[in-house]
PDB file of C-alpha atoms in Angstrom:
ATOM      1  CA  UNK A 100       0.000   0.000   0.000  1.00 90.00           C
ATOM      2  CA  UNK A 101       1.063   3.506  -0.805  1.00 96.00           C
ATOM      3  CA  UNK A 102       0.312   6.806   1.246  1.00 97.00           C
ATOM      4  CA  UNK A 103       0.922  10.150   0.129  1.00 98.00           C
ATOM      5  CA  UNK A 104       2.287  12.617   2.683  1.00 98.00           C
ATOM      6  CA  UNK A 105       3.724  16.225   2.754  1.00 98.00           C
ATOM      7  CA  UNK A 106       7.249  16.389   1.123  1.00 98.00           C
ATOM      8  CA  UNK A 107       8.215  19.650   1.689  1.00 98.00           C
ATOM      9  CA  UNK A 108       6.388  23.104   2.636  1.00 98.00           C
ATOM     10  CA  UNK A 109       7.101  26.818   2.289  1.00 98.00           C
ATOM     11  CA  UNK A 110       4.898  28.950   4.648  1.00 98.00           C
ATOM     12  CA  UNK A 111       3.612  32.183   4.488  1.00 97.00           C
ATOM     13  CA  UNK A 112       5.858  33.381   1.417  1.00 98.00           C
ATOM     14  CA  UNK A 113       5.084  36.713  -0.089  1.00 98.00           C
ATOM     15  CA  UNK A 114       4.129  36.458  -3.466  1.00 98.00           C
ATOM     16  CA  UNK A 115       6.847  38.903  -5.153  1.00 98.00           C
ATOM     17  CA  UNK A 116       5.315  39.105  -8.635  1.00 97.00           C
ATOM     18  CA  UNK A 117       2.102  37.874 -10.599  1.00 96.00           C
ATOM     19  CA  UNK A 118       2.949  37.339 -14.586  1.00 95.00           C
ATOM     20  CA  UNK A 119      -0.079  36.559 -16.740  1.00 94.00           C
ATOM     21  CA  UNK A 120       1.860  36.704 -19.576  1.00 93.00           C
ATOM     22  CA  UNK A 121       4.775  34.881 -18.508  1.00 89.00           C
ATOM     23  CA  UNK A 122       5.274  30.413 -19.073  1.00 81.00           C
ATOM     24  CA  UNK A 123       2.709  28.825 -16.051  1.00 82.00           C
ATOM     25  CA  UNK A 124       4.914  28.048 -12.852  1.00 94.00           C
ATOM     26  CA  UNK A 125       5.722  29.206 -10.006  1.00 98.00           C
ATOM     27  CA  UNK A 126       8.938  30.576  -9.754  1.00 98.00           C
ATOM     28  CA  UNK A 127      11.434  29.822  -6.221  1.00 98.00           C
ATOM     29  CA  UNK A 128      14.283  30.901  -5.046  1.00 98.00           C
ATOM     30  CA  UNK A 129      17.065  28.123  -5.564  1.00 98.00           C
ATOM     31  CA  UNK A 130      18.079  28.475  -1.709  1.00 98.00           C
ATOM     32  CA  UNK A 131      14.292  28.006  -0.666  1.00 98.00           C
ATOM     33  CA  UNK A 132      13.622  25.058  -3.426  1.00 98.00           C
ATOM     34  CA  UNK A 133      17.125  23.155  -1.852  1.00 98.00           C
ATOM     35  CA  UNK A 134      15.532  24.160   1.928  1.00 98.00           C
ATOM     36  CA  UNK A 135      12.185  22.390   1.270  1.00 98.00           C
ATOM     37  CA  UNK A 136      13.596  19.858  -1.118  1.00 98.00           C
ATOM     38  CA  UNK A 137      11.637  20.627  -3.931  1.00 98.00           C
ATOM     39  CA  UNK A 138      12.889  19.608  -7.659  1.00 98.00           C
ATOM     40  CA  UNK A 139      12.527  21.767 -10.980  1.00 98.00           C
ATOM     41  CA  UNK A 140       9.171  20.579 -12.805  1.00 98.00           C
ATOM     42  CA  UNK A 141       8.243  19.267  -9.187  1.00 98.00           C
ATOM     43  CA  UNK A 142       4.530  19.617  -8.968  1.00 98.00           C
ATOM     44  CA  UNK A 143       3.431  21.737  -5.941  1.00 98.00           C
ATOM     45  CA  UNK A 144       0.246  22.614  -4.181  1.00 98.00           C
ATOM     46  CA  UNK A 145      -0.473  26.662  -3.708  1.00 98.00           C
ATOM     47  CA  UNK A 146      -2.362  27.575  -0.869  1.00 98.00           C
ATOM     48  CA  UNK A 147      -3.273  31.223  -0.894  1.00 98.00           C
ATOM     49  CA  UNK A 148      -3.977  32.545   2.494  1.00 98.00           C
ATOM     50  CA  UNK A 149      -5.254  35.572   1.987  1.00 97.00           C
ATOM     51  CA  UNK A 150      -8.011  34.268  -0.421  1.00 96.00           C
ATOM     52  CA  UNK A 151      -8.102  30.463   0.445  1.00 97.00           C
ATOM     53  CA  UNK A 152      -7.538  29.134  -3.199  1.00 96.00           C
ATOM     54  CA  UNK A 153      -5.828  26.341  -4.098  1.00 97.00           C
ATOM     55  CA  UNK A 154      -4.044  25.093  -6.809  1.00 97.00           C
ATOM     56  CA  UNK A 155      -1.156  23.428  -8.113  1.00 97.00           C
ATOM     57  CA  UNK A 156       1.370  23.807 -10.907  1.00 97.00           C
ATOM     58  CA  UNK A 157       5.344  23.227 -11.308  1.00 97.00           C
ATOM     59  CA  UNK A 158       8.580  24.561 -10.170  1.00 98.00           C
ATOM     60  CA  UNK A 159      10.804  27.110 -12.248  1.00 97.00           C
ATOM     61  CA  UNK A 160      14.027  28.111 -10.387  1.00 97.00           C
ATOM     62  CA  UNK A 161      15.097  31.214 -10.165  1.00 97.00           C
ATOM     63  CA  UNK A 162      17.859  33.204  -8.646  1.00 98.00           C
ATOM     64  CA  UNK A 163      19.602  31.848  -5.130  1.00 98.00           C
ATOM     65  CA  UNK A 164      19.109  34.409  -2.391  1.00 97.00           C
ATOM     66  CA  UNK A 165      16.659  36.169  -4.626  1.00 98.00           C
ATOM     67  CA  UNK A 166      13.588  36.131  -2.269  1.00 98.00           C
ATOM     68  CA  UNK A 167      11.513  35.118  -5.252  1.00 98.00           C
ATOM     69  CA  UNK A 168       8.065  33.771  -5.254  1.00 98.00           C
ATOM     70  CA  UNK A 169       6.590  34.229  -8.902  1.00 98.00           C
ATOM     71  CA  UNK A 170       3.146  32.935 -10.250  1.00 98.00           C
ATOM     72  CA  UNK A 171       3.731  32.691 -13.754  1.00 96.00           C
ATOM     73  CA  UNK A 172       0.725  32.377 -16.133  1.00 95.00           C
ATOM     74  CA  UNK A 173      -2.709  31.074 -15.701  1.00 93.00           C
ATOM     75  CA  UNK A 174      -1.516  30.655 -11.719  1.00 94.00           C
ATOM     76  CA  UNK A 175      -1.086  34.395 -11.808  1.00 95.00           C
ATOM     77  CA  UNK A 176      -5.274  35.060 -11.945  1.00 95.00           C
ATOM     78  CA  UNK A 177      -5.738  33.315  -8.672  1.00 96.00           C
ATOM     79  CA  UNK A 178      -2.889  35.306  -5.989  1.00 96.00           C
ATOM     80  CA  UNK A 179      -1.763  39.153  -6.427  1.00 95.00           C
ATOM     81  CA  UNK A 180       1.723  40.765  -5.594  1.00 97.00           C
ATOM     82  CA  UNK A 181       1.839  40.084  -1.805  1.00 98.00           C
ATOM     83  CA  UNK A 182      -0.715  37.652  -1.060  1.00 98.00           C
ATOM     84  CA  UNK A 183       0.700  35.136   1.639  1.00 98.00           C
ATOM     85  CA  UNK A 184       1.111  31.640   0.341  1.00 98.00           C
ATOM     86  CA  UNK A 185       1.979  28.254   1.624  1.00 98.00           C
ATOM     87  CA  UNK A 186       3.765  25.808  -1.381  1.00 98.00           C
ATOM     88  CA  UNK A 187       3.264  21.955  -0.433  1.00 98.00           C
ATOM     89  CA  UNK A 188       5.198  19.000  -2.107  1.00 98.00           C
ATOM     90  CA  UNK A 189       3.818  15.620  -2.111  1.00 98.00           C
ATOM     91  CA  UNK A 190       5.091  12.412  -2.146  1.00 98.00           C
ATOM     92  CA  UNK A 191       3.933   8.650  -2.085  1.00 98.00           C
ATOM     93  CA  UNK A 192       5.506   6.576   0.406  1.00 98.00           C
ATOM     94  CA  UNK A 193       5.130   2.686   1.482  1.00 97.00           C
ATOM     95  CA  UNK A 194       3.918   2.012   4.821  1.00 95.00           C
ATOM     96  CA  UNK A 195       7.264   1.779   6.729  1.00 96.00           C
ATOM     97  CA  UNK A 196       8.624   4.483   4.416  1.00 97.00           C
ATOM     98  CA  UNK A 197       5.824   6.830   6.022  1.00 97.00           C
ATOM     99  CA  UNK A 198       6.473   5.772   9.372  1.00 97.00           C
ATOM    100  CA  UNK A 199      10.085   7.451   9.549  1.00 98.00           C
ATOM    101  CA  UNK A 200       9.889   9.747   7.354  1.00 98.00           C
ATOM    102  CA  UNK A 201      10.419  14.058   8.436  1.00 98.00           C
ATOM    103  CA  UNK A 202       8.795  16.441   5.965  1.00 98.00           C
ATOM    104  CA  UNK A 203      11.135  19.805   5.399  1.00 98.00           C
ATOM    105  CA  UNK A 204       9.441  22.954   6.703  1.00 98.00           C
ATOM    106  CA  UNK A 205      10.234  25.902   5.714  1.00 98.00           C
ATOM    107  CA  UNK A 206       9.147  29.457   7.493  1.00 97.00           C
ATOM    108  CA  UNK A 207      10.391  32.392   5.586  1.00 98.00           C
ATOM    109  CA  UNK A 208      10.441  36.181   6.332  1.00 97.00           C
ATOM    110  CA  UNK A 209       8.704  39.077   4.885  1.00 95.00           C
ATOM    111  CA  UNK A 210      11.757  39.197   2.215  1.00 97.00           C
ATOM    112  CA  UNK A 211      10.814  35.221   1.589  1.00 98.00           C
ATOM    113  CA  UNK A 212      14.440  34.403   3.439  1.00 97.00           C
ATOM    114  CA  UNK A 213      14.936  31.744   5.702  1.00 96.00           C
ATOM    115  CA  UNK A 214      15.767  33.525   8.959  1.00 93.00           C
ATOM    116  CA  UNK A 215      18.771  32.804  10.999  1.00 89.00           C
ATOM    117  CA  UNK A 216      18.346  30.655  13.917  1.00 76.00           C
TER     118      UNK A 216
END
């Protein structure tokens, strides 16, 4: 049997930018995508706090240490410049797999940095 858990999360990131025009992703900084272990093309959740919807779409990487958090395309009609968001990786797992297994969480500042300790 297979169970599908949380991977990897980013909370509360500040969307930085909103492209309608741009290729559909979401855009991360590399340092945040290594942080929460999330791949390029990785399929991710969005969960938009300030308006509670959800959706999902890929990963694009962009710039290390660049504090971006892009929607890109038709993902770009559902958050605006600012909105909070929380970006969720799944993952399917086998039963003992699941059992052991630590999700990466990552809690960003209002820059979308990972703060010192």
């Amino acid at each position: 049997m297979q169970v599908t858990l949380m991977k990897g999360r980013i909370d509360l990131a500040s969307v930085t930018e909103a492209d309608l025009h741009s290729e559909g992703s979401i855009s991360i900084d590399r340092a945040l995508l290594d942080a929460a272990g999330f791949l390029i093309n990785e399929r991710v959740q969005i969960y938009n706090i300030e308006t509670g919807a959800r959706f999902a779409t890929y990963v694009i990487e962009a710039p290390r240490w660049s504090g971006t958090i892009d929607l890109n395309g038709a993902a770009a009609r559902l958050a605006m410049t600012g909105d909070k968001i929380t970006i969720v990786a799944y993952a399917s797992f086998d039963e003992a797999e699941a059992k052991i297994f630590k999700p990466r969480v990552v809690r960003v500042d209002r820059e979308n940095r990972i703060p010192p300790d």
